[in-house]
């Protein structure tokens, strides 16, 4: 290991891969809960974007509440 690494080498080491999971939901049920739990459990997933595409009002409300509770979740409504 270099005692004084080059600027390029230290910059490359600082840039770790970032992964965003995109979950598109429509008429969601219990499978959505399992899907999101799995995504949150993976250490290599940094962010989760949930596309709310035609869910009922209860599910949409729960997704918005999840977004308020977690910094790594973004809910995007779709028509």
PDB file of N, CA and C in Angstrom, residues 5 7 10 13 16 18 20 22-23 28 30 33 35 38 40 42-44 47 51 56-58 61 64 68 75 77-78:
ATOM      1  N   UNK A   5      -0.698   7.999  -1.493  1.00  0.00           N
ATOM      2  CA  UNK A   5      -1.354   7.624  -2.751  1.00  0.00           C
ATOM      3  C   UNK A   5      -1.570   8.834  -3.651  1.00  0.00           C
ATOM      4  N   UNK A   7      -3.470  11.368  -6.231  1.00  0.00           N
ATOM      5  CA  UNK A   7      -4.775  12.010  -6.148  1.00  0.00           C
ATOM      6  C   UNK A   7      -5.828  11.185  -6.893  1.00  0.00           C
ATOM      7  N   UNK A  10      -6.805   8.028  -4.789  1.00  0.00           N
ATOM      8  CA  UNK A  10      -7.644   8.322  -3.632  1.00  0.00           C
ATOM      9  C   UNK A  10      -9.033   8.782  -4.063  1.00  0.00           C
ATOM     10  N   UNK A  13     -10.996   5.641  -5.034  1.00  0.00           N
ATOM     11  CA  UNK A  13     -11.398   4.857  -3.862  1.00  0.00           C
ATOM     12  C   UNK A  13     -12.604   5.487  -3.172  1.00  0.00           C
ATOM     13  N   UNK A  16     -17.558   5.118  -4.512  1.00  0.00           N
ATOM     14  CA  UNK A  16     -18.142   3.789  -4.454  1.00  0.00           C
ATOM     15  C   UNK A  16     -19.407   3.779  -5.306  1.00  0.00           C
ATOM     16  N   UNK A  18     -23.114   3.665  -6.406  1.00  0.00           N
ATOM     17  CA  UNK A  18     -24.382   4.002  -5.755  1.00  0.00           C
ATOM     18  C   UNK A  18     -25.500   3.344  -6.540  1.00  0.00           C
ATOM     19  N   UNK A  20     -29.749   2.921  -6.913  1.00  0.00           N
ATOM     20  CA  UNK A  20     -31.098   3.348  -6.580  1.00  0.00           C
ATOM     21  C   UNK A  20     -32.056   2.300  -7.111  1.00  0.00           C
ATOM     22  N   UNK A  22     -35.748   1.241  -8.178  1.00  0.00           N
ATOM     23  CA  UNK A  22     -36.994   1.859  -8.634  1.00  0.00           C
ATOM     24  C   UNK A  22     -38.080   0.791  -8.583  1.00  0.00           C
ATOM     25  N   UNK A  23     -39.132   1.067  -7.814  1.00  0.00           N
ATOM     26  CA  UNK A  23     -40.240   0.125  -7.648  1.00  0.00           C
ATOM     27  C   UNK A  23     -41.495   0.793  -8.197  1.00  0.00           C
ATOM     28  N   UNK A  28     -51.315  -2.187  -5.567  1.00  0.00           N
ATOM     29  CA  UNK A  28     -50.386  -2.870  -4.663  1.00  0.00           C
ATOM     30  C   UNK A  28     -51.111  -3.678  -3.598  1.00  0.00           C
ATOM     31  N   UNK A  30     -49.870  -7.074  -0.500  1.00  0.00           N
ATOM     32  CA  UNK A  30     -48.831  -7.474   0.458  1.00  0.00           C
ATOM     33  C   UNK A  30     -47.479  -7.668  -0.201  1.00  0.00           C
ATOM     34  N   UNK A  33     -45.093  -4.746   0.277  1.00  0.00           N
ATOM     35  CA  UNK A  33     -44.423  -4.702   1.574  1.00  0.00           C
ATOM     36  C   UNK A  33     -43.180  -5.589   1.568  1.00  0.00           C
ATOM     37  N   UNK A  35     -41.474  -6.565  -1.045  1.00  0.00           N
ATOM     38  CA  UNK A  35     -40.513  -5.986  -1.982  1.00  0.00           C
ATOM     39  C   UNK A  35     -39.723  -4.855  -1.333  1.00  0.00           C
ATOM     40  N   UNK A  38     -37.296  -6.066   1.337  1.00  0.00           N
ATOM     41  CA  UNK A  38     -36.111  -6.656   0.713  1.00  0.00           C
ATOM     42  C   UNK A  38     -35.152  -5.584   0.224  1.00  0.00           C
ATOM     43  N   UNK A  40     -34.858  -2.494   1.387  1.00  0.00           N
ATOM     44  CA  UNK A  40     -34.249  -1.812   2.535  1.00  0.00           C
ATOM     45  C   UNK A  40     -33.203  -2.677   3.223  1.00  0.00           C
ATOM     46  N   UNK A  42     -31.030  -4.652   1.732  1.00  0.00           N
ATOM     47  CA  UNK A  42     -29.806  -4.780   0.935  1.00  0.00           C
ATOM     48  C   UNK A  42     -28.848  -3.630   1.248  1.00  0.00           C
ATOM     49  N   UNK A  43     -27.625  -3.917   1.640  1.00  0.00           N
ATOM     50  CA  UNK A  43     -26.690  -2.843   1.986  1.00  0.00           C
ATOM     51  C   UNK A  43     -26.201  -2.057   0.777  1.00  0.00           C
ATOM     52  N   UNK A  44     -26.299  -2.612  -0.419  1.00  0.00           N
ATOM     53  CA  UNK A  44     -25.791  -1.916  -1.602  1.00  0.00           C
ATOM     54  C   UNK A  44     -26.828  -1.017  -2.247  1.00  0.00           C
ATOM     55  N   UNK A  47     -30.838   4.255  -2.243  1.00  0.00           N
ATOM     56  CA  UNK A  47     -32.106   4.974  -2.301  1.00  0.00           C
ATOM     57  C   UNK A  47     -33.162   4.082  -2.935  1.00  0.00           C
ATOM     58  N   UNK A  51     -42.695   4.494  -7.597  1.00  0.00           N
ATOM     59  CA  UNK A  51     -43.610   5.136  -8.528  1.00  0.00           C
ATOM     60  C   UNK A  51     -45.017   4.653  -8.192  1.00  0.00           C
ATOM     61  N   UNK A  56     -54.772   2.464  -4.614  1.00  0.00           N
ATOM     62  CA  UNK A  56     -55.910   3.057  -3.911  1.00  0.00           C
ATOM     63  C   UNK A  56     -55.402   4.094  -2.909  1.00  0.00           C
ATOM     64  N   UNK A  57     -56.321   4.859  -2.353  1.00  0.00           N
ATOM     65  CA  UNK A  57     -55.957   5.990  -1.487  1.00  0.00           C
ATOM     66  C   UNK A  57     -55.195   5.548  -0.244  1.00  0.00           C
ATOM     67  N   UNK A  58     -55.527   4.404   0.323  1.00  0.00           N
ATOM     68  CA  UNK A  58     -54.839   3.929   1.527  1.00  0.00           C
ATOM     69  C   UNK A  58     -53.373   3.619   1.240  1.00  0.00           C
ATOM     70  N   UNK A  61     -51.430   6.823   0.615  1.00  0.00           N
ATOM     71  CA  UNK A  61     -51.196   7.513   1.880  1.00  0.00           C
ATOM     72  C   UNK A  61     -50.067   6.849   2.665  1.00  0.00           C
ATOM     73  N   UNK A  64     -46.728   7.777   1.071  1.00  0.00           N
ATOM     74  CA  UNK A  64     -46.308   9.139   1.433  1.00  0.00           C
ATOM     75  C   UNK A  64     -45.801   9.194   2.868  1.00  0.00           C
ATOM     76  N   UNK A  68     -42.019  10.268   4.379  1.00  0.00           N
ATOM     77  CA  UNK A  68     -41.768  11.208   5.468  1.00  0.00           C
ATOM     78  C   UNK A  68     -40.899  10.592   6.562  1.00  0.00           C
ATOM     79  N   UNK A  75     -41.253   9.080  -3.204  1.00  0.00           N
ATOM     80  CA  UNK A  75     -42.461   8.593  -3.861  1.00  0.00           C
ATOM     81  C   UNK A  75     -42.795   9.547  -4.991  1.00  0.00           C
ATOM     82  N   UNK A  77     -45.686  10.242  -7.814  1.00  0.00           N
ATOM     83  CA  UNK A  77     -47.008   9.873  -8.330  1.00  0.00           C
ATOM     84  C   UNK A  77     -47.009   9.843  -9.855  1.00  0.00           C
ATOM     85  N   UNK A  78     -47.715   8.882 -10.436  1.00  0.00           N
ATOM     86  CA  UNK A  78     -47.812   8.777 -11.893  1.00  0.00           C
ATOM     87  C   UNK A  78     -49.290   8.623 -12.262  1.00  0.00           C
TER      88      UNK A  78
END
